[in-house]
Tab-separated table of C-alpha atoms in Angstrom:
chain	number	residue	atom	x	y	z
A	1	SER	CA	5.879	-2.495	-8.465
A	2	ARG	CA	3.879	-5.424	-9.810
A	3	ARG	CA	2.033	-3.144	-12.263
A	4	ILE	CA	5.290	-1.668	-13.543
A	5	SER	CA	6.814	-5.104	-13.967
A	6	ASP	CA	3.695	-6.391	-15.772
A	7	ARG	CA	3.695	-3.362	-18.092
A	8	LEU	CA	7.379	-3.843	-18.960
A	9	ASP	CA	6.717	-7.541	-19.641
A	10	ALA	CA	3.787	-6.658	-21.932
A	11	LEU	CA	5.913	-4.169	-23.885
A	12	GLU	CA	8.652	-6.751	-24.286
A	13	GLU	CA	6.155	-9.379	-25.512
A	14	ALA	CA	4.820	-6.850	-28.041
A	15	GLY	CA	8.312	-6.454	-29.462
A	16	GLU	CA	9.025	-3.132	-27.790
A	17	ASP	CA	12.013	-3.034	-25.490
A	18	PRO	CA	12.017	0.205	-23.475
A	19	ILE	CA	15.223	-0.830	-21.709
A	20	GLU	CA	18.140	-2.218	-23.679
A	21	GLY	CA	19.892	-5.229	-22.191
A	22	ALA	CA	19.227	-7.101	-18.999
A	23	TYR	CA	17.837	-5.247	-16.006
A	24	ARG	CA	16.470	-5.856	-12.530
A	25	LEU	CA	13.536	-3.829	-11.253
A	26	GLU	CA	13.808	-2.997	-7.555
A	27	VAL	CA	11.199	-1.004	-5.698
A	28	SER	CA	11.475	0.078	-2.087
A	29	SER	CA	9.518	2.162	0.381
A	30	PRO	CA	10.768	5.651	1.205
A	31	GLY	CA	11.680	4.545	4.721
A	32	ILE	CA	10.929	6.119	8.054
A	33	ASP	CA	13.089	9.187	7.349
A	34	ARG	CA	11.157	9.721	4.148
A	35	PRO	CA	11.470	12.648	1.770
A	36	LEU	CA	8.832	15.355	1.977
A	37	THR	CA	7.739	16.069	-1.582
A	38	ARG	CA	4.126	17.300	-1.449
A	39	PRO	CA	2.603	20.204	0.451
A	40	ALA	CA	0.464	17.692	2.364
A	41	ASP	CA	3.640	16.012	3.661
A	42	PHE	CA	4.576	19.177	5.547
A	43	ALA	CA	1.146	19.268	7.188
A	44	ASP	CA	1.059	15.532	7.916
A	45	TRP	CA	4.457	15.538	9.616
A	46	ALA	CA	4.118	18.795	11.566
A	47	GLY	CA	5.692	18.414	14.989
A	48	HIS	CA	8.534	16.270	13.669
A	49	GLU	CA	12.130	17.192	12.944
A	50	ALA	CA	13.127	17.778	9.317
A	51	LYS	CA	16.029	18.919	7.165
A	52	VAL	CA	15.119	21.361	4.408
A	53	ALA	CA	17.425	22.495	1.594
A	54	LEU	CA	16.454	25.438	-0.590
A	55	LYS	CA	17.116	26.049	-4.274
A	56	GLU	CA	18.588	29.472	-3.452
A	57	LYS	CA	19.743	31.154	-0.244
A	58	ARG	CA	17.140	32.749	1.982
A	59	ASP	CA	18.159	34.769	5.021
A	60	GLY	CA	21.740	33.906	4.009
A	61	ARG	CA	21.105	30.164	4.331
A	62	LEU	CA	20.441	27.203	2.072
A	63	ARG	CA	19.689	24.655	4.810
A	64	PHE	CA	17.246	24.684	7.686
A	65	ASN	CA	16.991	21.980	10.350
A	66	GLY	CA	14.293	21.942	12.979
A	67	GLU	CA	10.719	21.117	13.887
A	68	LEU	CA	8.088	21.428	11.192
A	69	ALA	CA	5.126	23.559	12.194
A	70	GLY	CA	3.150	22.862	9.013
A	71	ILE	CA	2.261	24.642	5.806
A	72	ASP	CA	-0.219	27.427	5.117
A	73	ALA	CA	-0.912	29.079	1.759
A	74	GLY	CA	2.210	27.497	0.267
A	75	ILE	CA	4.504	28.640	3.090
A	76	VAL	CA	6.301	25.986	5.151
A	77	THR	CA	7.061	26.962	8.741
A	78	ILE	CA	10.005	25.397	10.562
A	79	PHE	CA	11.463	26.241	13.973
A	80	ASP	CA	15.229	25.798	14.194
A	81	LYS	CA	17.057	24.387	17.230
A	82	GLU	CA	17.186	27.865	18.799
A	83	GLY	CA	13.410	28.233	18.428
A	84	VAL	CA	13.649	30.796	15.622
A	85	GLU	CA	10.731	30.609	13.195
A	86	HIS	CA	11.522	30.419	9.469
A	87	LYS	CA	8.887	30.784	6.761
A	88	LEU	CA	9.927	29.077	3.528
A	89	PRO	CA	7.929	29.116	0.288
A	90	PHE	CA	7.167	25.537	-0.757
A	91	ASP	CA	8.298	26.337	-4.322
A	92	ALA	CA	11.718	27.445	-3.004
A	93	ILE	CA	12.411	24.030	-1.438
A	94	ASP	CA	14.870	21.810	-3.291
A	95	THR	CA	14.780	18.806	-0.942
A	96	ALA	CA	13.288	18.035	2.446
A	97	LYS	CA	13.261	14.918	4.575
A	98	LEU	CA	12.302	13.786	8.026
A	99	VAL	CA	15.040	13.214	10.582
A	100	LEU	CA	15.054	9.852	12.333
A	101	THR	CA	14.147	10.531	15.976
A	102	ASP	CA	12.537	8.541	18.785
A	103	LYS	CA	9.400	10.647	18.313
A	104	LEU	CA	9.223	9.738	14.612
A	105	ILE	CA	9.775	6.058	15.364
A	106	ALA	CA	6.967	6.122	17.936
A	107	ALA	CA	4.649	7.861	15.454
A	108	THR	CA	5.229	5.240	12.768
A	109	VAL	CA	5.067	2.060	14.865
A	110	PRO	CA	2.168	-0.108	13.667
A	111	LEU	CA	-0.729	-0.385	16.061
A	112	SER	CA	-0.686	-3.448	18.272
A	113	ILE	CA	-3.329	-6.071	17.543
A	114	GLU	CA	-3.101	-7.405	21.086
A	115	GLY	CA	-6.591	-7.898	22.483
A	116	ALA	CA	-8.277	-7.673	19.073
A	117	ASP	CA	-9.804	-11.134	19.554
A	118	ASP	CA	-11.487	-9.917	22.745
A	119	MET	CA	-13.116	-6.866	21.135
A	120	GLU	CA	-16.839	-6.923	20.482
A	121	GLU	CA	-18.116	-5.704	17.161
A	122	GLU	CA	-20.325	-2.654	17.396
A	123	GLY	CA	-24.009	-3.578	17.432
A	124	GLN	CA	-23.521	-7.096	18.820
A	125	ASP	CA	-25.322	-8.048	22.017
């Protein structure tokens, strides 16, 4: 966000105004129930619940909710609530996001630093 702001300031100082009128630049993190936008996201968050919407119907459905099983060769695998496996081409996905669950919260909690002062560095006697 700082780099974007600095670049906009530099353009303005050079006499170029990419945005007419006053504006406020706000940048935020995607949040815990983040969107899944890259193939790696589907691998990284395997085992977590997600909502997937397709560009066009597949198996008579546009939306699939369930546990991600990962991605292989461009095919995302998701198990719905009934345990039925669905294989969805990554390119057919319109939007996908994680569902906020206790499991997701536990997976994203920062590590505790408790006891860090008592740890010995490797190689010290």
